[in-house]
mmCIF file of C-alpha atoms and ligand atoms in Angstrom:
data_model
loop_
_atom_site.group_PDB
_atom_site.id
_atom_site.type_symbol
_atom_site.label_atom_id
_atom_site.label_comp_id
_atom_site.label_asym_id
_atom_site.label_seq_id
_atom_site.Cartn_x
_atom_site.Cartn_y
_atom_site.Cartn_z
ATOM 1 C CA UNK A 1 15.084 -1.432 -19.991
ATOM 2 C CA UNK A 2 14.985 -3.785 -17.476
ATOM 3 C CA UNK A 3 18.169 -4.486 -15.319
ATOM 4 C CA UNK A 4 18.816 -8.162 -14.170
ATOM 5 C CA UNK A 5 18.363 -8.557 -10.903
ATOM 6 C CA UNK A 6 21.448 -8.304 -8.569
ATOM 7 C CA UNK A 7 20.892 -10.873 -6.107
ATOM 8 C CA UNK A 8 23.985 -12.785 -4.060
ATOM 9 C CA UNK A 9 21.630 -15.783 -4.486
ATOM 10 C CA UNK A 10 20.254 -17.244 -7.754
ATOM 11 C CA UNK A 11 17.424 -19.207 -5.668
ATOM 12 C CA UNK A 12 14.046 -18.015 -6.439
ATOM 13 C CA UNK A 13 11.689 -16.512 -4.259
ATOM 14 C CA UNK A 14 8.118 -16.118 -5.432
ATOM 15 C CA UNK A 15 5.168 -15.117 -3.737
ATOM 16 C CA UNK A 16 1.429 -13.587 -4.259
ATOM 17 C CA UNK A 17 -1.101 -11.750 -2.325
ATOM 18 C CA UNK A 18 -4.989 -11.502 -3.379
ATOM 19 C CA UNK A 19 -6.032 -7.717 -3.743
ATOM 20 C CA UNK A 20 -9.345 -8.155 -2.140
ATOM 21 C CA UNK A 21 -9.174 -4.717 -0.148
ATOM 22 C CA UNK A 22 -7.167 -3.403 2.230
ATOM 23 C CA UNK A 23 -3.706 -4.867 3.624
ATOM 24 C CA UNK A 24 -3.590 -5.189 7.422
ATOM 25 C CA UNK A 25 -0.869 -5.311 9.231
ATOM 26 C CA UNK A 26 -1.257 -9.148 9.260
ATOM 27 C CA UNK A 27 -0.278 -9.194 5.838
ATOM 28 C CA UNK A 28 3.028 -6.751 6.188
ATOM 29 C CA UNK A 29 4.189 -8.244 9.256
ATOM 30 C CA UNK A 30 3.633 -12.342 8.086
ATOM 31 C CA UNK A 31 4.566 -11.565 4.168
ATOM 32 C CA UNK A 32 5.486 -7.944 2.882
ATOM 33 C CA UNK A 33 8.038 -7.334 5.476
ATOM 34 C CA UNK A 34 10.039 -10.522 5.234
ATOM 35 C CA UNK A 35 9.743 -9.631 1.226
ATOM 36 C CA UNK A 36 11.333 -6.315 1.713
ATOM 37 C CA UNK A 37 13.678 -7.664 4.033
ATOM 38 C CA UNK A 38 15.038 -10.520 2.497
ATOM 39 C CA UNK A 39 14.769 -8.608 -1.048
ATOM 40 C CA UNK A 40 18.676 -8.408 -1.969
ATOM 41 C CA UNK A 41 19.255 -11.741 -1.001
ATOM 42 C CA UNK A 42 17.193 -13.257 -3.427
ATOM 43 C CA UNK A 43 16.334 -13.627 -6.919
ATOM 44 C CA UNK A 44 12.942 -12.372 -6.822
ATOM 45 C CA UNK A 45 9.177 -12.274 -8.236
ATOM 46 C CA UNK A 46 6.076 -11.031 -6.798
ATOM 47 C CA UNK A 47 2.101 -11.079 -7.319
ATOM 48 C CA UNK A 48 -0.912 -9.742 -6.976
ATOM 49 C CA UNK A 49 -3.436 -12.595 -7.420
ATOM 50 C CA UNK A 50 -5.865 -10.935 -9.600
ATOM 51 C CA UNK A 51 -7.629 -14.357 -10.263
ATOM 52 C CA UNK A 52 -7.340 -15.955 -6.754
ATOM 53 C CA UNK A 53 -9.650 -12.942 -5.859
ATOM 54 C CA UNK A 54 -12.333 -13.019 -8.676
ATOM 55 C CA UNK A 55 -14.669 -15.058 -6.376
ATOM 56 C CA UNK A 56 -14.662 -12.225 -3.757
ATOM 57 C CA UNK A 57 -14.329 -9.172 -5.843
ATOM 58 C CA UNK A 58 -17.175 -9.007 -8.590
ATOM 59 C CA UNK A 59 -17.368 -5.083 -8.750
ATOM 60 C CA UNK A 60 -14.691 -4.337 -12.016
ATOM 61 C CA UNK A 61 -13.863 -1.031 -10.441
ATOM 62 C CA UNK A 62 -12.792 -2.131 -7.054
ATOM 63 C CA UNK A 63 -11.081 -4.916 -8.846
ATOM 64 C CA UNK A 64 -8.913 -2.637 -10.912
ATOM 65 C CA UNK A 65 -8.776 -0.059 -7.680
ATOM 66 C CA UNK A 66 -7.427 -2.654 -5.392
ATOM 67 C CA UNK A 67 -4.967 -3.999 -7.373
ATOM 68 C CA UNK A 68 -3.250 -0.137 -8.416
ATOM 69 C CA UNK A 69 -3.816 0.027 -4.060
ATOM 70 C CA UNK A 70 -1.989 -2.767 -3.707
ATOM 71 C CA UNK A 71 0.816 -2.483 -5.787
ATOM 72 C CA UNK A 72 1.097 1.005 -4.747
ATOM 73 C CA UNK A 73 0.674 -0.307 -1.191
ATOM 74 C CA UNK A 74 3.906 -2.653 -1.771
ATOM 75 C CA UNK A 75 6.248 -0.257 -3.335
ATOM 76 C CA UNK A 76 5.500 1.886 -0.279
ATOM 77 C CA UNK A 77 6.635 -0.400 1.651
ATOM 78 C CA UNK A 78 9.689 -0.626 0.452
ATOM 79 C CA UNK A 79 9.566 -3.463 -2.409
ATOM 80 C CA UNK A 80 11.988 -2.354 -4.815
ATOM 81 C CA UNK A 81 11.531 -3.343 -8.613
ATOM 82 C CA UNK A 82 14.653 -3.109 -9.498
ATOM 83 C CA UNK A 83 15.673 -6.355 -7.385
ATOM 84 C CA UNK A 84 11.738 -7.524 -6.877
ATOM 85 C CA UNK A 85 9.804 -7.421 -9.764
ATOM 86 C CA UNK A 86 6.100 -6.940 -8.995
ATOM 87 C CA UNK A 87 3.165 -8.244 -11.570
ATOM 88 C CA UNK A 88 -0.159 -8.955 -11.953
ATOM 89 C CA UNK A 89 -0.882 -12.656 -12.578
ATOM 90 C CA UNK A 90 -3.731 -12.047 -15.337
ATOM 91 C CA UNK A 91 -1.424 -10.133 -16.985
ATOM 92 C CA UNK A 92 0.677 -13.413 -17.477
ATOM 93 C CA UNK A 93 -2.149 -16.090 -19.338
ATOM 94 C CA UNK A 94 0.788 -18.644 -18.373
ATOM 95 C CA UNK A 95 -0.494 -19.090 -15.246
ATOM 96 C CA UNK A 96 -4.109 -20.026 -16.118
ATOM 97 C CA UNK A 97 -2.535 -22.086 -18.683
ATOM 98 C CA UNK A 98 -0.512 -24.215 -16.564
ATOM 99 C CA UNK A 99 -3.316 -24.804 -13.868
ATOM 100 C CA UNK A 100 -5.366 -26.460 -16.426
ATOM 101 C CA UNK A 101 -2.056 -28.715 -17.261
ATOM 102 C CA UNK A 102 -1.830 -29.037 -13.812
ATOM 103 C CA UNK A 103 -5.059 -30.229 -13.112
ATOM 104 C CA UNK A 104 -4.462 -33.405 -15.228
ATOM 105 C CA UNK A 105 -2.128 -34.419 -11.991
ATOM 106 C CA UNK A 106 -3.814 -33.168 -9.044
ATOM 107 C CA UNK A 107 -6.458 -35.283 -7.332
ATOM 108 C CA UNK A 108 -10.219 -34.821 -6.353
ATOM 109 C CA UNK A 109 -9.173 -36.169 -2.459
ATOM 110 C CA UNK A 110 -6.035 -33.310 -2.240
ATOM 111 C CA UNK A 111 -8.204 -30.490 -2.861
ATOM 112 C CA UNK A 112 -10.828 -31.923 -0.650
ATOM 113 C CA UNK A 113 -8.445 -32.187 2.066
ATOM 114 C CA UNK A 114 -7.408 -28.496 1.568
ATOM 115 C CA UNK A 115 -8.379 -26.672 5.156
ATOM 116 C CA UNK A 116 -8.851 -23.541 3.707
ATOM 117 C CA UNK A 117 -11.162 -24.440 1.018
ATOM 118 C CA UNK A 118 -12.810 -26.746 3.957
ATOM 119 C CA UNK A 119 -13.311 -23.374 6.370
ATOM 120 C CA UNK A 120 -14.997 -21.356 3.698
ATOM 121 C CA UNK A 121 -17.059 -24.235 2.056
ATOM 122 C CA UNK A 122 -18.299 -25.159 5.303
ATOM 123 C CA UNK A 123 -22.157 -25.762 5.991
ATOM 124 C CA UNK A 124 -22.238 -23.943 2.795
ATOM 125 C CA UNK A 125 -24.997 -25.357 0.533
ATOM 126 C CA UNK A 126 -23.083 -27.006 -2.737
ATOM 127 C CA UNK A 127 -24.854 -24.332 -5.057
ATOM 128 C CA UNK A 128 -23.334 -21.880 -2.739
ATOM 129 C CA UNK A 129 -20.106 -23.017 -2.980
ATOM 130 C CA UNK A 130 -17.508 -21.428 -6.722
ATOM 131 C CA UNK A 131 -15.768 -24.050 -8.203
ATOM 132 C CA UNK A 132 -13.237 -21.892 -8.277
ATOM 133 C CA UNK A 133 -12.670 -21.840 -4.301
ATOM 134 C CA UNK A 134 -11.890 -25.733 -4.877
ATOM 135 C CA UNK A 135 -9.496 -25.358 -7.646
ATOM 136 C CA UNK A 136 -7.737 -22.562 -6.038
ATOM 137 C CA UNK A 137 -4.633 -24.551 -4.701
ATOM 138 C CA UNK A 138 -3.895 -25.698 -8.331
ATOM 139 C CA UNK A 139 -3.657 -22.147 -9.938
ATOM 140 C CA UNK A 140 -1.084 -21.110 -7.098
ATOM 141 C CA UNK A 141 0.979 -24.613 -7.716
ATOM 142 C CA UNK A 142 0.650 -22.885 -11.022
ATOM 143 C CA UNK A 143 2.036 -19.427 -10.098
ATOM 144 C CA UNK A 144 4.957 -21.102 -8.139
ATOM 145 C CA UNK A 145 6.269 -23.250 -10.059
ATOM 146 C CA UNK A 146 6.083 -21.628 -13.225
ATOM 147 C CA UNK A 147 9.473 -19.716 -12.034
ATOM 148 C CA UNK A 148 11.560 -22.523 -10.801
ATOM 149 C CA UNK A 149 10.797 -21.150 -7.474
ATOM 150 C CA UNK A 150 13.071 -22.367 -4.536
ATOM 151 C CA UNK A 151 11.427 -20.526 -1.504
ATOM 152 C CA UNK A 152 7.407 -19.471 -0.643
ATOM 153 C CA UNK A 153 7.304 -16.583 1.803
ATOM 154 C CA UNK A 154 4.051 -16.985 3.487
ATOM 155 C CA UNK A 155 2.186 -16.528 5.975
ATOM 156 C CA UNK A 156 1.287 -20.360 8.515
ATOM 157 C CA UNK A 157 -1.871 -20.361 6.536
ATOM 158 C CA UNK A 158 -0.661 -20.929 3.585
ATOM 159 C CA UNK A 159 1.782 -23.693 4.584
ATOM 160 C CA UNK A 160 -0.876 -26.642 3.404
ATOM 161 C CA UNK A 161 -1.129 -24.917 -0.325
ATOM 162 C CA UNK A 162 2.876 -24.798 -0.645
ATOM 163 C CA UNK A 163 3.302 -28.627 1.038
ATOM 164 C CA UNK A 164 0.570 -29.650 -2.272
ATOM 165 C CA UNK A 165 2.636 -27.834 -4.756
ATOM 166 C CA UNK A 166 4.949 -29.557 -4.124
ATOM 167 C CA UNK A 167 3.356 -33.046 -4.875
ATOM 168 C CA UNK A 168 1.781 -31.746 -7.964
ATOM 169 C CA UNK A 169 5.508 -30.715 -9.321
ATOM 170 C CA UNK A 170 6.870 -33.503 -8.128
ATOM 171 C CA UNK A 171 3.919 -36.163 -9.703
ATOM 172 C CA UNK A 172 4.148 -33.681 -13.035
ATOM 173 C CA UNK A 173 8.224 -34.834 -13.022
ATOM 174 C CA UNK A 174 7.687 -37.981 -12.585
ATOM 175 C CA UNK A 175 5.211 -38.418 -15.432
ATOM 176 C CA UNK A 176 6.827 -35.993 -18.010
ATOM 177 C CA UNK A 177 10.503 -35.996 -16.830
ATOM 178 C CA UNK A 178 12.324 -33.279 -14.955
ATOM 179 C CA UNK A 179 10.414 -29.838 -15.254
ATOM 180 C CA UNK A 180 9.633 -28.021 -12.232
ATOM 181 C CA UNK A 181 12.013 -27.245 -8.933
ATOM 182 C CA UNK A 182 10.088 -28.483 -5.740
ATOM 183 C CA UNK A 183 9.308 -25.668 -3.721
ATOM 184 C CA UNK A 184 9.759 -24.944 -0.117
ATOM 185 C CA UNK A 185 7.498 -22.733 2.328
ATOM 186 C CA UNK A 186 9.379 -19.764 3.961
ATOM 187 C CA UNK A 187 7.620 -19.460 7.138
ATOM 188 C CA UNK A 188 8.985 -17.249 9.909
ATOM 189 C CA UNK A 189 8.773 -17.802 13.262
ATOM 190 C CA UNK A 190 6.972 -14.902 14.487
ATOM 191 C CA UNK A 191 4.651 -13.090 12.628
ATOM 192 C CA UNK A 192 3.750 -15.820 10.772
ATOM 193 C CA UNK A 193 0.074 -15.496 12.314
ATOM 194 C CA UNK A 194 -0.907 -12.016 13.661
ATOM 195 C CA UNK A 195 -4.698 -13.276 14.935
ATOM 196 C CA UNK A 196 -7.790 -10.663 15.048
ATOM 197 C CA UNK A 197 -7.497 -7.950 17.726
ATOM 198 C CA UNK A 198 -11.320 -8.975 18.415
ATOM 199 C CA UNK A 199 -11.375 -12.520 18.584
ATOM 200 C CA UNK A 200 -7.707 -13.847 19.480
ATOM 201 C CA UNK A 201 -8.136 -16.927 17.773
ATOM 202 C CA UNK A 202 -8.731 -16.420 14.574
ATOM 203 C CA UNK A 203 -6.749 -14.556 12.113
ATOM 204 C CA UNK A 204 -6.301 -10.952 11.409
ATOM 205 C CA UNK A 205 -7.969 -10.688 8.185
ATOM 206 C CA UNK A 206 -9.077 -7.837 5.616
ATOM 207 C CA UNK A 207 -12.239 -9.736 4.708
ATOM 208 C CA UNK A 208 -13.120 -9.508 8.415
ATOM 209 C CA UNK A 209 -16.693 -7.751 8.791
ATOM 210 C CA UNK A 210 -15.466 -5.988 12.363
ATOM 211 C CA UNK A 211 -12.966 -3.243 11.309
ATOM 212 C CA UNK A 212 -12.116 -3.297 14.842
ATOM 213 C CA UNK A 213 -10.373 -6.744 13.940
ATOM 214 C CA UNK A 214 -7.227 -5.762 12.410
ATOM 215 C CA UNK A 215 -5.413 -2.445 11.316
ATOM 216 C CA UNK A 216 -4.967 -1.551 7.769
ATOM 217 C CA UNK A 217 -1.480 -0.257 6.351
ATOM 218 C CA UNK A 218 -3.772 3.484 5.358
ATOM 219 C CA UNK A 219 -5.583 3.488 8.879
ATOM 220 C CA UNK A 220 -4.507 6.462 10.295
ATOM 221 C CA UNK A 221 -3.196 7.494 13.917
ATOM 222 C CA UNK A 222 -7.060 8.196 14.963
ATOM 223 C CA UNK A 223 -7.974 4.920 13.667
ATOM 224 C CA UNK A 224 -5.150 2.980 14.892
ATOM 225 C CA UNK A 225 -5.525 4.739 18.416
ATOM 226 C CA UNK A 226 -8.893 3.751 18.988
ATOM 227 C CA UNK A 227 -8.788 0.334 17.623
ATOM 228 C CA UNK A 228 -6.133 -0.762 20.254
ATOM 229 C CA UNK A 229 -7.650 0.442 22.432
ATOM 230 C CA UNK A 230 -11.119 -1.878 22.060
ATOM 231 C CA UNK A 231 -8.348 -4.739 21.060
ATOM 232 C CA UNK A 232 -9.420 -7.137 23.896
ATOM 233 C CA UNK A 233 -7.276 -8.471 26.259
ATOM 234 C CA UNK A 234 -6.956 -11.187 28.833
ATOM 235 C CA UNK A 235 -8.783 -11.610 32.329
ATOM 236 C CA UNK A 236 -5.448 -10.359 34.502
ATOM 237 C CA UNK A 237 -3.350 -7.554 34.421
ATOM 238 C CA UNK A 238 -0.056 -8.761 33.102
ATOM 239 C CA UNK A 239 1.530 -8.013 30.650
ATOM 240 C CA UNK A 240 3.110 -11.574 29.598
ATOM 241 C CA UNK A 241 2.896 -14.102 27.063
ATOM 242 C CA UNK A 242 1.383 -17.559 27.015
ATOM 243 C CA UNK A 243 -0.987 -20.637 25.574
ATOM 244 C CA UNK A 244 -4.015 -19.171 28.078
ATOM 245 C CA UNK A 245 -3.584 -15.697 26.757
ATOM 246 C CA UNK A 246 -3.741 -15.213 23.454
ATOM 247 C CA UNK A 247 -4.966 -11.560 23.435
ATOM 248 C CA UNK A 248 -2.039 -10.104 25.095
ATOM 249 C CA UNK A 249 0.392 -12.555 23.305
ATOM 250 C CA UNK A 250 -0.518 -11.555 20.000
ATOM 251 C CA UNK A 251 -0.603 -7.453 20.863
ATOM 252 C CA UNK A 252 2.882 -8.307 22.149
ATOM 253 C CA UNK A 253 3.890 -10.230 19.323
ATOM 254 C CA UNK A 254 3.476 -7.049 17.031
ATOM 255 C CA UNK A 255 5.231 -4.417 19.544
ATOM 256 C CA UNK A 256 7.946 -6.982 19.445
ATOM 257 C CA UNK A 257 8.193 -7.497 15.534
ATOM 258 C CA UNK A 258 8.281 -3.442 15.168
ATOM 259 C CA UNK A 259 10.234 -2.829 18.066
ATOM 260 C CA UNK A 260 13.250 -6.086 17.275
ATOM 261 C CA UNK A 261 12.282 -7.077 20.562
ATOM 262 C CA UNK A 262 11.998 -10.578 21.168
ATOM 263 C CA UNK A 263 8.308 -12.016 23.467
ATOM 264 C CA UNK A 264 10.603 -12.092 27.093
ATOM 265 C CA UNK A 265 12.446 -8.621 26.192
ATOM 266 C CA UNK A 266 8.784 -7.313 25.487
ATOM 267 C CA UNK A 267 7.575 -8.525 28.800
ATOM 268 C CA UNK A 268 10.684 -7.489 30.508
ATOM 269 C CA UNK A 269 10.115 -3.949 28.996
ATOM 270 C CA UNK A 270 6.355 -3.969 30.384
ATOM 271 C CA UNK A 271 7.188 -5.523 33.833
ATOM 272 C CA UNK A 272 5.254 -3.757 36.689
ATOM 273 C CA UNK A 273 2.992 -1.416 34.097
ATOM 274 C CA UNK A 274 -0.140 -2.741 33.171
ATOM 275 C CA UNK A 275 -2.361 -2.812 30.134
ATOM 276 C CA UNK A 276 -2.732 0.894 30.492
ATOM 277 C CA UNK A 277 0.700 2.244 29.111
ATOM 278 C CA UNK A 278 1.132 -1.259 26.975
ATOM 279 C CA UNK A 279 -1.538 -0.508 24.884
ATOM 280 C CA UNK A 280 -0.268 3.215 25.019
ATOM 281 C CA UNK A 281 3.358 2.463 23.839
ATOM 282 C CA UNK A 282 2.091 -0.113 21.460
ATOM 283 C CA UNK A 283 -0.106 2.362 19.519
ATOM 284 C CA UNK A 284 2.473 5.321 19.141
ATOM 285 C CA UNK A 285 4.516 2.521 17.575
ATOM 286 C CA UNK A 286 2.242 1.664 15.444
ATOM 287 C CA UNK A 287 1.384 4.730 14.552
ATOM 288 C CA UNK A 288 5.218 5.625 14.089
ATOM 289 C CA UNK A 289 5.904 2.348 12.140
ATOM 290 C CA UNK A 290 3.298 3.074 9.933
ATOM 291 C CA UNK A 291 3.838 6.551 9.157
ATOM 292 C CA UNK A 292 6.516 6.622 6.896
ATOM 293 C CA UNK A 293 4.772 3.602 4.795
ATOM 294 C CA UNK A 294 1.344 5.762 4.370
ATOM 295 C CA UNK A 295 3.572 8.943 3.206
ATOM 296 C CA UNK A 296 4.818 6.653 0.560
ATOM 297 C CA UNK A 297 1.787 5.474 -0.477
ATOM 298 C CA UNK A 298 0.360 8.765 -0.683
ATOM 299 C CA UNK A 299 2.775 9.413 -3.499
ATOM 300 C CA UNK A 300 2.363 6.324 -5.081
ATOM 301 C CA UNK A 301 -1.390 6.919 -4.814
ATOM 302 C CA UNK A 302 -1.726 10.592 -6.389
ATOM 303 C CA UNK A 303 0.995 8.703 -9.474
ATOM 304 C CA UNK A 304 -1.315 6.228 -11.040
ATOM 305 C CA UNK A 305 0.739 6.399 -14.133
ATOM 306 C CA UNK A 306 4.390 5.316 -12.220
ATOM 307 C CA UNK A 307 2.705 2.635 -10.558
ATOM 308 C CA UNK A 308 1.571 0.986 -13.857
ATOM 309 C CA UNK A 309 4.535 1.524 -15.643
ATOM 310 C CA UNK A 310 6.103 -0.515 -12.559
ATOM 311 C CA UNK A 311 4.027 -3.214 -12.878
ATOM 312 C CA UNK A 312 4.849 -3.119 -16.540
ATOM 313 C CA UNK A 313 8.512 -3.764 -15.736
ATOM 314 C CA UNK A 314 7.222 -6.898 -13.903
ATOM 315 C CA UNK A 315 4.895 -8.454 -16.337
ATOM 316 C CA UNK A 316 8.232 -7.941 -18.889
ATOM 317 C CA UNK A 317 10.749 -9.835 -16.552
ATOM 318 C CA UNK A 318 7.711 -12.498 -15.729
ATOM 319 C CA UNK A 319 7.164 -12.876 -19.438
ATOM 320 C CA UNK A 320 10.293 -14.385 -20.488
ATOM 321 C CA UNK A 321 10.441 -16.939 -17.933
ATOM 322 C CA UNK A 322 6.552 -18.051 -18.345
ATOM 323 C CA UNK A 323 6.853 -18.295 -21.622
ATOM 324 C CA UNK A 324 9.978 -20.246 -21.688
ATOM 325 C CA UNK A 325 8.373 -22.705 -19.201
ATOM 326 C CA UNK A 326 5.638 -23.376 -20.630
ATOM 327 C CA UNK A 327 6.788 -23.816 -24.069
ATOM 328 C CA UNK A 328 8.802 -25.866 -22.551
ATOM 329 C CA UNK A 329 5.996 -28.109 -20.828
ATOM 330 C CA UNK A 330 3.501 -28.475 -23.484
ATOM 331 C CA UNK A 331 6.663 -29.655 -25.378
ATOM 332 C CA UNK A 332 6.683 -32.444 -22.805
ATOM 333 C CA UNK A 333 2.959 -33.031 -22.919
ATOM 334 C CA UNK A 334 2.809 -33.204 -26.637
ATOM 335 C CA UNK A 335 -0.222 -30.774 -26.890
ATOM 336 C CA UNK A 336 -0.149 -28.351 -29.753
ATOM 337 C CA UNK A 337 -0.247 -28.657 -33.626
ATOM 338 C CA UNK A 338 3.879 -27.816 -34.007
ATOM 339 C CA UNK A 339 5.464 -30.535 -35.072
ATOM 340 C CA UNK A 340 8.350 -30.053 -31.890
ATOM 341 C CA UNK A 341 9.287 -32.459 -29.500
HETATM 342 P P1 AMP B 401 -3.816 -12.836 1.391
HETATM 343 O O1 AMP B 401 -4.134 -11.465 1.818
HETATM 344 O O2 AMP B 401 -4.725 -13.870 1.951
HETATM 345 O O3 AMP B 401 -3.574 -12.952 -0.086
HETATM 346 O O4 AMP B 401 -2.415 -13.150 2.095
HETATM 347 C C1 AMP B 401 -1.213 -12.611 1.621
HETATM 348 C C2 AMP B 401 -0.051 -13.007 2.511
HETATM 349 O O5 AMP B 401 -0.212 -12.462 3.829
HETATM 350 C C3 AMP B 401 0.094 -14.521 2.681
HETATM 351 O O6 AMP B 401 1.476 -14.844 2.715
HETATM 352 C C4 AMP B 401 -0.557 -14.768 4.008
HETATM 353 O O7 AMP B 401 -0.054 -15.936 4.614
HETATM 354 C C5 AMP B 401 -0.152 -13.515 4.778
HETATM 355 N N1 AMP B 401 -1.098 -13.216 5.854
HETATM 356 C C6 AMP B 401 -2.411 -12.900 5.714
HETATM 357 N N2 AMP B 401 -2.987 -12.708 6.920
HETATM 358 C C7 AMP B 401 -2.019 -12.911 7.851
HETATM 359 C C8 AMP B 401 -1.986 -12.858 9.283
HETATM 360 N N3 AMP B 401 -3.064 -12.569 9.997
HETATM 361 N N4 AMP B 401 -0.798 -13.119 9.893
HETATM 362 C C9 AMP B 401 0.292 -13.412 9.182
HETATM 363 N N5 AMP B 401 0.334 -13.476 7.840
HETATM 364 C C10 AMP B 401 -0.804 -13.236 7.165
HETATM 365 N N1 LIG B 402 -3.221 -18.128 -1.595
HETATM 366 C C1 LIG B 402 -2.397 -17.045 -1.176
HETATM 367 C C2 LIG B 402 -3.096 -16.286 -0.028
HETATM 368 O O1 LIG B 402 -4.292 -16.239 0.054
HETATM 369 C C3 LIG B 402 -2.107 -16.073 -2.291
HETATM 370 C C4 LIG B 402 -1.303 -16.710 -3.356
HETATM 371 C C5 LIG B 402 -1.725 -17.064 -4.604
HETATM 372 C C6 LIG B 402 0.064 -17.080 -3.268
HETATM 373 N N2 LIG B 402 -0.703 -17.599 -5.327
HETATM 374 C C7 LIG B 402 0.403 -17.617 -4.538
HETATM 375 C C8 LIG B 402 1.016 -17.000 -2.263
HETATM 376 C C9 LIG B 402 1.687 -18.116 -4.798
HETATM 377 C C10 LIG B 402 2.287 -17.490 -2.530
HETATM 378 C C11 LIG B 402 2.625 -18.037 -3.781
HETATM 379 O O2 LIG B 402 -2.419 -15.716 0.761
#
């Protein structure tokens, strides 16, 4: 039986994550985190993106591997179902349904303009380039505001995709009449963007080909060790934060984020040591912060059948309200053979 959540809020949070591989620490510190964190305040839903990731993830077994690592990966760290319902979105057709609606109201230009469909089309030959990269932004419009979502937790990048939702809901309203709450991004301040540990300004990403790039959630203390390490840094010695060095900045950044230090209290703490014991302190951190999060998943991992029954729970408590919604907008439409209205 599912229990309604307990929240002290009835505003909706919703947000997704594709399960194309690993998580990195980019992801927990500029998403998961601020999920788990914010969890009892909320009345909330969360997604793994099955079909945002279809494009990237052809192979059937990683595809159903990934997303049991995921989930698992979440629960671990500390999303509790109970309060935050976790689902797979092809496991709710309501959300391919409504992009198609949604389509009818989104223009060519918008998705044109998109920056991340820009990055990865670019000097891409048009045969190259999925249709589905393009259309992206409209199927998570679709998976927002098929919840009468208030709030987006996301990471910076994703700011553009929630700031489009919102004009599709709001140009769907204003043809149909009232249907969908406009959205709002929840971006932190820090953590927001945790960039690659090889090339400072991009961003830490799982679909990076350097490993070296970014640490995943399962890397373990040898990994995690060794990849600071090579993490490069700036041309001088200091340990400080600024504009001209984003290296240091961003290593910083994450000590302060697992330490609830703020940038100056970081640089305070490291005044007069140099990269040296920096890097050293930062990795037993890590490696601490981690820890109890990988002894979770292990648990998770050798219990296949607990985390599908959880995600089970999730489709449930999605269920109702897609259905509901989108009953309710093909009412409003007028497509279907029932003679409603
Ligand atoms: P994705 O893995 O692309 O599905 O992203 C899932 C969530 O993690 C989104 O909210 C992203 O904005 C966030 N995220 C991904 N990479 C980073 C990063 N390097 N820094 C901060 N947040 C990130
Ligand atoms: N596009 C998001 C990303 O790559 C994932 C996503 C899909 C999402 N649908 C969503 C995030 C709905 C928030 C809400 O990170």
């Amino acid at each position: 039986m599912f229990m309604e959540p307990t929240s002290t809020s009835n505003k909706r949070v919703f947000s997704g994550m594709q399960p194309s591989g690993v998580a990195t620490i980019g992801n927990y510190l500029g998403a998961i985190r601020n999920w788990v964190a914010q969890q009892d305040q909320y009345d909330n839903l969360f997604c793994i993106v099955d079909l945002h990731a279809m494009g990237t993830l052809t192979d059937p077994d990683e595809m159903r591997e990934n997303i049991h690592s995921l989930a698992a990966t979440m629960f671990a760290a500390g999303l509790n179902p109970e309060i935050a319902p976790l689902f797979v979105q092809s496991d709710v057709p309501q959300h391919a349904e409504l992009a198609w609606t949604l389509s009818n109201v989104t223009q060519f230009g918008e998705l044109s303009r998109m920056t991340q469909f820009k990055d990865k089309s670019a000097g891409k030959d048009d045969a190259a380039i999925n249709s589905a990269i393009f259309f992206y932004p409209v199927l998570m419009a679709a998976d927002i505001i098929l919840y009468d979502t208030d709030l987006v937790p996301v990471g910076d990048d994703q700011r553009q995709h929630v700031e489009l939702t919102r004009d599709i809901a709001t140009r769907f309203n204003t043809r149909y009449g009232d249907t969908f709450v406009i959205p709002k991004a929840d971006i932190k301040e820090v953590g927001a963007r945790i960039m690659s540990l090889q090339e400072p300004t991009k961003k830490m990403s799982k679909s990076d080909a350097n490993a070296n790039a970014y640490i995943a959630l399962s890397d373990d203390p040898d990994v995690i060790k060794r990849k600071i390490k090579r993490a490069v840094t700036d041309s001088d010695a200091r340990v400080s934060a600024s504009p001209e060095k984003p290296a240091v900045t961003n290593l910083m950044q994450i000590y302060g984020i697992l330490a609830d230090l703020s940038l100056d209290q970081v640089e305070e703490h490291f005044s007069g040591k140099g990269y040296g014991p920096f890097k050293a302190e930062l990795t037993d951190l890590l490696i601490e912060s981690l820890a109890p999060i990988q002894a979770k998943l292990a648990e998770y991992k050798a219990n296949p059948e607990e985390v599908a029954r959880l995600l089970e729970i999730g489709r449930t408590r999605a269920a109702i309200l897609a259905e509901a919604k989108m009953a309710d907008v093909n009412r409003k439409t007028g497509v279907g053979g029932k003679l409603h209205r």
